[in-house]
Amino acid sequence: MAAIVRLLTVVLALSLFGCGPKTGTSLDPIAPQTAVVGVELGVMLRAASGGHVDFAFESDLDLSQRSLRPTLTPYANGEAMFRWTPLASDLGDHLFHFTATVDGVPASEMVAVRVVPGDSPISFRSPVGEGTTLDLARAPCAVVPLLVDDTSATEVDIAADGTLPNGATITRDGPLSGELRFCPAKTLAQTQTIYPFTIVATDAGGAHTEKRYTVVLGILAPPVVSPSPTPNPDPNPSPNPMPSPTCDSAAPAIQTTPHGDITTVGNPHIYAQISDPHGIYNAVVFWSTDPPIDPANPDLFAMNAVDMQLLSGTSQDGQWGATIPSPVIDEPAGTSATIYYVIGTTDDDDAVAGCQYHATFSPTSGVYSFVIKRAN
Amino acid sequence: MRRAALVLLALVGGCSSAQLPGLDDGLAPPRLDELHPALVLPSSRIDLVGTSFADPERATTRLVLRGTFTPANGTAQAFTATLAATQVDDTHAYAVAAGRDWALPPGAGRFEGTAVAQSISALDGSVRESPVQSVAFDCADTLEPQVTSLTAGAGGNLHVNDPVVLSGDGFLLGTGEGETRVVVNGVEVAAHPLADAPWDRTRVAFPFVPAIAGIKPGAFSGTVVVRNVFAASADKAGGSLPLAVTIVKPEITGVAPTAASLGQYVDVAGGGFVGEASDEVTLLHLVGSFAPDGGGRTAPVDLMLVPHFAAGNQLRYVLDEADALGRLIDLRRVSGKFTGQVTPIARKGADEVAGATANATLAIAPVKQVIYVRFLPSYLDSLRLYGLANAEALVRARILTVAARDYAGINVEFRDKPPTDFALYSQVDVEGPDPNALGLLGYDNTPGKDVGNQRLFDRIGGVNATTQSDGYPGYGGIFAENFMGFSAHPSSRVAKLDVDPTHFDAIFDAVRPDTGTPVSAAEVRAGIPALSDTGACLGARDRATRVGCAVFVLGNLVGTTLTHEAGHSLGLADPTGEAFHDAGDGINRLMDAGGDRPFDERAELLGQGPAVFCGDEYIYLRTVLPGSNASQGDSIARPDCN
């Protein structure tokens, strides 16, 4: 209503200046328009005249304080192009009053323009990727710098969408920047390894943007004894069932000498001779400085996992090795710790479809252990 | 009081205006070759295939159907429909068989008649129509699917998320009409037409999603139950088929490109990738070595990357300073080559499957600045002032040629299409008037001085609140209209600059609408001479040369302003100091202040220009953006910066 009152005032003012409505000139009707914030709106005005036409417009907008003003470009055939790029502050309904004057005779059209939000002016510039990995054996935290670009505001709030897991914080360290820090406790790391974060940046104008970022803990899951998916009972068995495969029934074999106590400034290395007729799919050393709660059945998920590498030989019969990061490497000389470990391996039976994999652990029950002492 | 002043201003402005010739929006009539699908259901998408479907900013598109509709077991009746259509690209648009304009009687039947595509100009409402095309299609209220066979994987081996293809008939197309769905192992999944046959109701495919059987390798057997789910009517069952497959480990079959720089995407093709659900992720395990360019010490590499999951057969990794690779290698200063193996590792919850290891090489290319030059509609409007609207493509080409020339030897690439291969790129808007109303030719509105080009994502254009809050003009871009200020008789909207207008008018008066004859579309079609210099421009009398000179010179004016403003966003001038421009008035220095860059130098007339980056600026740019072939840039004589 206020806009209409202002416009009526304008029309009255136009009349007082001698350009008031008279008959004899016409301006083609203009349909209501929808404009998008930040996107130029173009409206063609067409007067029914072959002669010289003067165009003018008025609106409920206060143009006195803005630099990006609407423009009106007249053309010789009685047409004019009105162009306007609305700002975020223009959201909502507006009225424009256009006037075409021919030989002193004006005609006018009132046009309603609804301004709707467009593309968000705000976006994340860092991180640009989708995620990162965190190996807790190497670093306690993932630290991800956050940087926001906002064309319509000078500062933003940065926060998490939802509850952060324990050990995670999002802090702002500048008007448009911040940091995601995730330092998961070992107990948390044992519950899951994929941590998707949704980080939200919001400015005072209400514009907001989201960034999905995933921190993946580098602990590898232990090999699984029975990797085949468990099929549901099939009520409609296939008329062409798969041929019965000839599966390898042999499990891989591990030969290893348990690591003895050691005094060193470096890291301990674990070696094993591993063999299987169809080759090895993977071999892993699970280790911890905490003794297993159940000494006979250690919880491998509660232990750190390090991939073993094939050092010599073949996948069917080869020497494998892995390096355990010393828990006392940064401690004073003489500091010691006990390392408990298990070697696990899975064979590779993909050559025959549908066969189960086999896993072997060494020792077959319990754990090996040795004491590592920091040398001078 | 302020309002009254505004009214007076409007009246004064409204009663005196120069007028330009009538508009030609340059819209070509569309051509309609095909209409799909052959069977239309309630709310089906009716796809138009042809050419010259206009961008929505330039025109709205409509589909007009005229003919007869013959109901099953009924008599033919006249049917006409005018449907709003949505442009997809130049060759595709679609309408929807719904709403009050789609007034078909209920029940099945057949339409036979004609179709016409219309483009309604946003500029003046004028209508362009395609030639009339004969069309016929069936209509129905519902459709019962019939599945006859299915195909999964190769030789019974299937990756997680691989498509399982159902063959039969009566499948839905997945648009507004509804979609065909399957239930496998208690998991419901939508099936969609194949990408290469979007209107084929005889084949659809669904992904073998991880929810069906997890991600671990092994044998799976189950049943696929099919039904059609409509938008507004009851479901139709379509039978079931057994499915028996062997799920195999993920694998990588290709990596492209094989060289990438910071902010660039690397696409990884293969199968068995997961990541759609929040408890799923696919990692890339890289093991090998990295050899830096220039013979530095080779470093071992053993790291995990987290790429974007695009589909079961595609991952997209972007080189990022924040991830494991970015922490290992300074992607801004180090280039080289990784050689080794890459292994995809799929995780879902506590399950993990390591895929097949593949040999891989990936060159880490020197950091590159891609700049998207966005030409706005107001730029096209401004070309009308110069009489060059019909030659817009030629002016644009000249602008881009100038940009590439000025950055020879520097790892900058200018494009006029939004990059899809880089996540990090800058943007420069080329527009018409100066929104700041300051009569500027161009303005870098990026905040501060980005020494070292830390921001690969600057935007020169639109508004920047931070710049504005610092007391500077907020709106940036290249303002093509304001070059008219070099004329003795600029348009009413442009203020005359205090310079000698003789050469500007000698170039442009011949083609300006108010002083000469604008370049016509016919002239452009006949060919406009491509110039390599302006030697023949001043005093030229033949029309072709005059037109060629106007195109060439306007391209130089806009192009060198573009390269100047882009230089600012890269940290110039004076990257080690406080100044934004070169000190004093040097000859042919691109980063001199605007007042120290005379028209002849900008236009490259009478032996002046082209302006170049001065010596220290070029060395700086080569430092922050190395890697491009330096020989071209190094061979250019450069003025001293001081």
Short mmCIF file of C-alpha atoms in Angstrom, two decimals, chain A residues 6 9-10 13-14 17 19 38-40 42-46 51-69 71-81 83 87 125-134 138 143-145 147 149-155 176 191-194 196 212-214 216-222 224 226-232 234-242 281-282 301 307 309 348 350 352-355 357, chain B residues 2-3 6-11 13-23 57 122-126 156-157 185-186 213-214 216-223 240 242-249 262-263 275-281 283 285 287 302-309 316 318-324 327 345 347-355 374 376-378 381 384-385 423-425 433-437 455 457-459 463-466 468-469 475 493:
data_model
loop_
_atom_site.label_atom_id
_atom_site.label_comp_id
_atom_site.label_asym_id
_atom_site.label_seq_id
_atom_site.Cartn_x
_atom_site.Cartn_y
_atom_site.Cartn_z
CA ARG A 6 4.09 6.90 -3.20
CA THR A 9 2.19 11.00 -5.49
CA VAL A 10 4.57 10.58 -8.38
CA ALA A 13 3.72 15.26 -9.64
CA LEU A 14 4.05 14.26 -13.27
CA PHE A 17 4.82 19.23 -14.59
CA CYS A 19 3.06 15.34 -18.51
CA GLY A 38 21.46 -10.10 -8.89
CA VAL A 39 20.07 -10.90 -12.34
CA GLU A 40 19.29 -8.19 -14.81
CA GLY A 42 14.77 -6.48 -19.09
CA VAL A 43 11.34 -5.11 -19.96
CA MET A 44 10.51 -3.81 -23.42
CA LEU A 45 8.25 -0.78 -23.55
CA ARG A 46 6.45 -0.22 -26.80
CA GLY A 51 7.61 9.44 -34.07
CA HIS A 52 9.86 10.63 -31.27
CA VAL A 53 8.92 9.16 -27.91
CA ASP A 54 10.19 10.21 -24.52
CA PHE A 55 10.16 7.49 -21.89
CA ALA A 56 10.30 7.85 -18.15
CA PHE A 57 9.74 5.65 -15.16
CA GLU A 58 9.12 5.98 -11.48
CA SER A 59 8.97 3.38 -8.77
CA ASP A 60 8.56 2.84 -5.10
CA LEU A 61 12.30 2.22 -4.82
CA ASP A 62 14.41 4.81 -3.12
CA LEU A 63 17.13 5.18 -5.71
CA SER A 64 18.90 8.05 -4.09
CA GLN A 65 21.28 5.88 -2.10
CA ARG A 66 22.09 3.20 -4.62
CA SER A 67 24.62 3.10 -7.38
CA LEU A 68 23.17 0.25 -9.41
CA ARG A 69 20.13 2.04 -10.76
CA THR A 71 18.26 2.22 -16.88
CA LEU A 72 15.90 3.07 -19.70
CA THR A 73 17.27 2.98 -23.26
CA PRO A 74 14.98 4.45 -25.93
CA TYR A 75 14.99 3.26 -29.53
CA ALA A 76 13.77 5.04 -32.65
CA ASN A 77 10.77 2.87 -33.40
CA GLY A 78 8.83 3.82 -30.31
CA GLU A 79 10.44 1.20 -28.12
CA ALA A 80 12.58 1.43 -25.03
CA MET A 81 14.38 -1.17 -22.98
CA ARG A 83 16.85 -2.82 -17.35
CA LEU A 87 19.58 -6.16 -4.93
CA ARG A 125 35.98 -21.56 -1.12
CA SER A 126 37.91 -23.79 1.24
CA PRO A 127 37.99 -26.68 1.51
CA VAL A 128 37.37 -27.24 -2.16
CA GLY A 129 37.50 -31.01 -1.88
CA GLU A 130 35.03 -33.46 -0.44
CA GLY A 131 36.98 -34.80 2.49
CA THR A 132 40.20 -35.99 3.99
CA THR A 133 41.57 -38.94 5.90
CA LEU A 134 42.94 -39.04 9.40
CA ARG A 138 50.18 -40.49 12.75
CA VAL A 143 42.43 -29.65 10.89
CA VAL A 144 40.58 -28.22 7.92
CA PRO A 145 40.71 -24.49 7.14
CA LEU A 147 37.00 -19.94 3.93
CA ASP A 149 33.12 -15.97 -0.04
CA ASP A 150 30.15 -13.67 0.49
CA THR A 151 29.47 -10.88 -1.98
CA SER A 152 26.69 -9.35 0.09
CA ALA A 153 28.15 -9.33 3.59
CA THR A 154 31.48 -8.68 5.25
CA GLU A 155 31.23 -11.40 7.84
CA LEU A 176 34.92 -14.98 6.59
CA THR A 191 32.57 -47.05 16.72
CA GLN A 192 32.74 -45.73 13.16
CA THR A 193 35.26 -44.52 10.64
CA ILE A 194 33.24 -42.22 8.38
CA PRO A 196 30.36 -36.63 7.45
CA ARG A 212 29.55 -31.33 3.14
CA TYR A 213 32.94 -32.60 4.18
CA THR A 214 33.87 -36.08 5.27
CA VAL A 216 37.55 -40.73 7.18
CA LEU A 217 39.58 -42.37 9.88
CA GLY A 218 42.40 -44.35 8.42
CA ILE A 219 41.91 -47.45 10.52
CA LEU A 220 41.22 -50.30 8.18
CA ALA A 221 38.59 -52.73 9.17
CA PRO A 222 39.80 -56.23 9.92
CA VAL A 224 36.09 -60.58 7.41
CA SER A 226 32.68 -64.62 5.48
CA PRO A 227 32.52 -61.80 2.97
CA SER A 228 29.71 -63.19 0.88
CA PRO A 229 26.52 -61.23 1.28
CA THR A 230 23.87 -63.27 2.94
CA PRO A 231 21.19 -63.79 0.35
CA ASN A 232 17.63 -63.82 1.51
CA ASP A 234 14.61 -66.82 -2.63
CA PRO A 235 10.90 -67.52 -2.99
CA ASN A 236 11.25 -67.63 -6.77
CA PRO A 237 14.43 -69.46 -7.55
CA SER A 238 16.01 -68.69 -10.84
CA PRO A 239 15.14 -71.01 -13.70
CA ASN A 240 18.77 -70.75 -14.67
CA PRO A 241 20.64 -71.09 -11.43
CA MET A 242 24.30 -70.28 -11.40
CA TYR A 281 43.75 -60.48 -0.79
CA ASN A 282 45.21 -58.53 2.13
CA PHE A 301 38.09 -53.26 16.06
CA ASP A 307 48.55 -52.89 6.12
CA GLN A 309 53.26 -55.03 2.25
CA ASP A 348 41.67 -63.98 -2.85
CA ASP A 350 37.66 -64.10 -6.86
CA VAL A 352 35.75 -68.53 -8.98
CA ALA A 353 32.59 -66.53 -8.59
CA GLY A 354 30.57 -67.00 -5.48
CA CYS A 355 33.23 -68.64 -3.36
CA TYR A 357 36.91 -66.00 1.33
CA ARG B 2 14.36 13.69 -1.30
CA ARG B 3 11.36 12.23 -3.11
CA LEU B 6 13.83 12.40 -7.42
CA VAL B 7 10.65 13.20 -9.33
CA LEU B 8 12.22 16.28 -10.82
CA LEU B 9 15.20 14.21 -11.83
CA ALA B 10 12.97 11.65 -13.48
CA LEU B 11 11.15 14.29 -15.44
CA GLY B 13 15.77 12.61 -17.63
CA GLY B 14 12.57 11.45 -19.29
CA CYS B 15 12.13 14.40 -21.58
CA SER B 16 15.45 14.40 -23.37
CA SER B 17 16.94 11.27 -24.82
CA ALA B 18 18.88 10.24 -27.86
CA GLN B 19 17.22 7.36 -29.64
CA LEU B 20 18.76 4.33 -31.25
CA PRO B 21 17.53 2.36 -34.25
CA GLY B 22 14.93 -0.33 -33.67
CA LEU B 23 16.03 -3.49 -31.96
CA GLU B 57 16.88 -15.09 -20.90
CA ALA B 122 11.96 -11.49 -24.12
CA LEU B 123 13.05 -8.26 -25.73
CA ASP B 124 9.89 -7.30 -27.58
CA GLY B 125 7.46 -10.20 -27.40
CA SER B 126 7.79 -11.01 -31.07
CA GLY B 156 27.18 -62.48 -14.14
CA ASN B 157 29.75 -60.33 -12.38
CA ASN B 185 15.81 -58.03 -1.23
CA GLY B 186 13.28 -55.74 0.42
CA ALA B 213 23.37 -56.77 -0.39
CA GLY B 214 26.07 -54.65 1.19
CA LYS B 216 31.28 -57.12 0.06
CA PRO B 217 32.12 -59.44 -2.81
CA GLY B 218 30.29 -62.71 -3.15
CA ALA B 219 27.26 -64.42 -4.63
CA PHE B 220 23.85 -62.88 -4.49
CA SER B 221 20.51 -64.26 -5.54
CA GLY B 222 17.14 -62.67 -5.09
CA THR B 223 14.04 -61.51 -6.86
CA SER B 240 9.06 -60.33 -11.11
CA PRO B 242 15.04 -63.78 -10.38
CA LEU B 243 18.41 -62.10 -10.13
CA ALA B 244 21.59 -64.05 -9.49
CA VAL B 245 24.91 -62.29 -9.70
CA THR B 246 28.39 -62.34 -8.29
CA ILE B 247 29.30 -59.08 -6.66
CA VAL B 248 32.89 -58.21 -7.42
CA LYS B 249 35.31 -55.78 -5.85
CA LEU B 262 45.32 -27.11 -7.89
CA GLY B 263 41.54 -26.79 -8.07
CA GLY B 275 29.11 -42.72 -1.45
CA GLU B 276 25.45 -41.89 -1.93
CA ALA B 277 24.51 -42.53 1.70
CA SER B 278 26.10 -40.77 4.62
CA ASP B 279 27.69 -43.99 5.92
CA GLU B 280 29.33 -44.70 2.58
CA VAL B 281 32.55 -43.46 1.12
CA LEU B 283 38.64 -43.78 -0.91
CA HIS B 285 44.67 -45.33 -1.88
CA VAL B 287 51.01 -45.87 -3.20
CA ASP B 302 51.27 -43.54 0.59
CA LEU B 303 48.07 -41.64 1.12
CA MET B 304 44.31 -41.84 1.06
CA LEU B 305 42.17 -39.42 -0.92
CA VAL B 306 38.48 -38.75 -0.45
CA PRO B 307 36.94 -38.06 -3.86
CA HIS B 308 33.43 -36.93 -4.65
CA PHE B 309 31.05 -39.78 -5.42
CA ARG B 316 35.57 -36.94 -9.04
CA VAL B 318 39.66 -32.18 -6.95
CA LEU B 319 43.22 -31.22 -6.12
CA ASP B 320 42.89 -29.51 -2.77
CA GLU B 321 45.45 -27.93 -0.51
CA ALA B 322 43.55 -29.17 2.56
CA ASP B 323 43.65 -32.91 1.96
CA ALA B 324 46.34 -35.56 2.20
CA ARG B 327 49.56 -31.57 2.64
CA ILE B 345 38.48 -48.74 -1.15
CA ARG B 347 33.36 -48.41 2.91
CA LYS B 348 29.85 -48.69 4.20
CA GLY B 349 29.48 -48.48 7.94
CA ALA B 350 31.95 -50.94 9.41
CA ASP B 351 32.37 -52.83 6.14
CA GLU B 352 35.29 -52.21 3.90
CA VAL B 353 36.29 -53.65 0.55
CA ALA B 354 39.60 -52.93 -1.09
CA GLY B 355 39.31 -53.11 -4.85
CA ARG B 374 31.13 -13.69 -18.68
CA LEU B 376 26.27 -10.06 -19.87
CA PRO B 377 23.20 -8.98 -21.85
CA SER B 378 23.92 -5.35 -21.06
CA ASP B 381 23.05 -3.77 -25.55
CA ARG B 384 24.35 -1.37 -30.32
CA LEU B 385 25.72 2.03 -29.40
CA ALA B 423 36.42 -26.12 -9.17
CA LEU B 424 38.57 -23.06 -8.62
CA TYR B 425 38.44 -20.34 -11.26
CA PRO B 433 27.11 0.66 -18.13
CA ASP B 434 29.11 1.19 -14.97
CA PRO B 435 26.76 0.30 -12.09
CA ASN B 436 28.82 2.53 -9.82
CA ALA B 437 27.77 5.46 -12.01
CA ARG B 455 42.63 -16.63 -4.31
CA PHE B 457 38.39 -17.79 -7.30
CA ASP B 458 38.20 -14.02 -7.60
CA ARG B 459 35.14 -12.47 -9.08
CA VAL B 463 28.98 -6.45 -5.95
CA ASN B 464 31.49 -7.18 -3.24
CA ALA B 465 30.44 -6.16 0.23
CA THR B 466 33.94 -6.29 1.68
CA GLN B 468 32.34 -1.67 -0.48
CA SER B 469 32.83 -1.58 3.27
CA TYR B 475 30.49 -3.08 -8.33
CA ARG B 493 24.25 8.11 -20.92
#
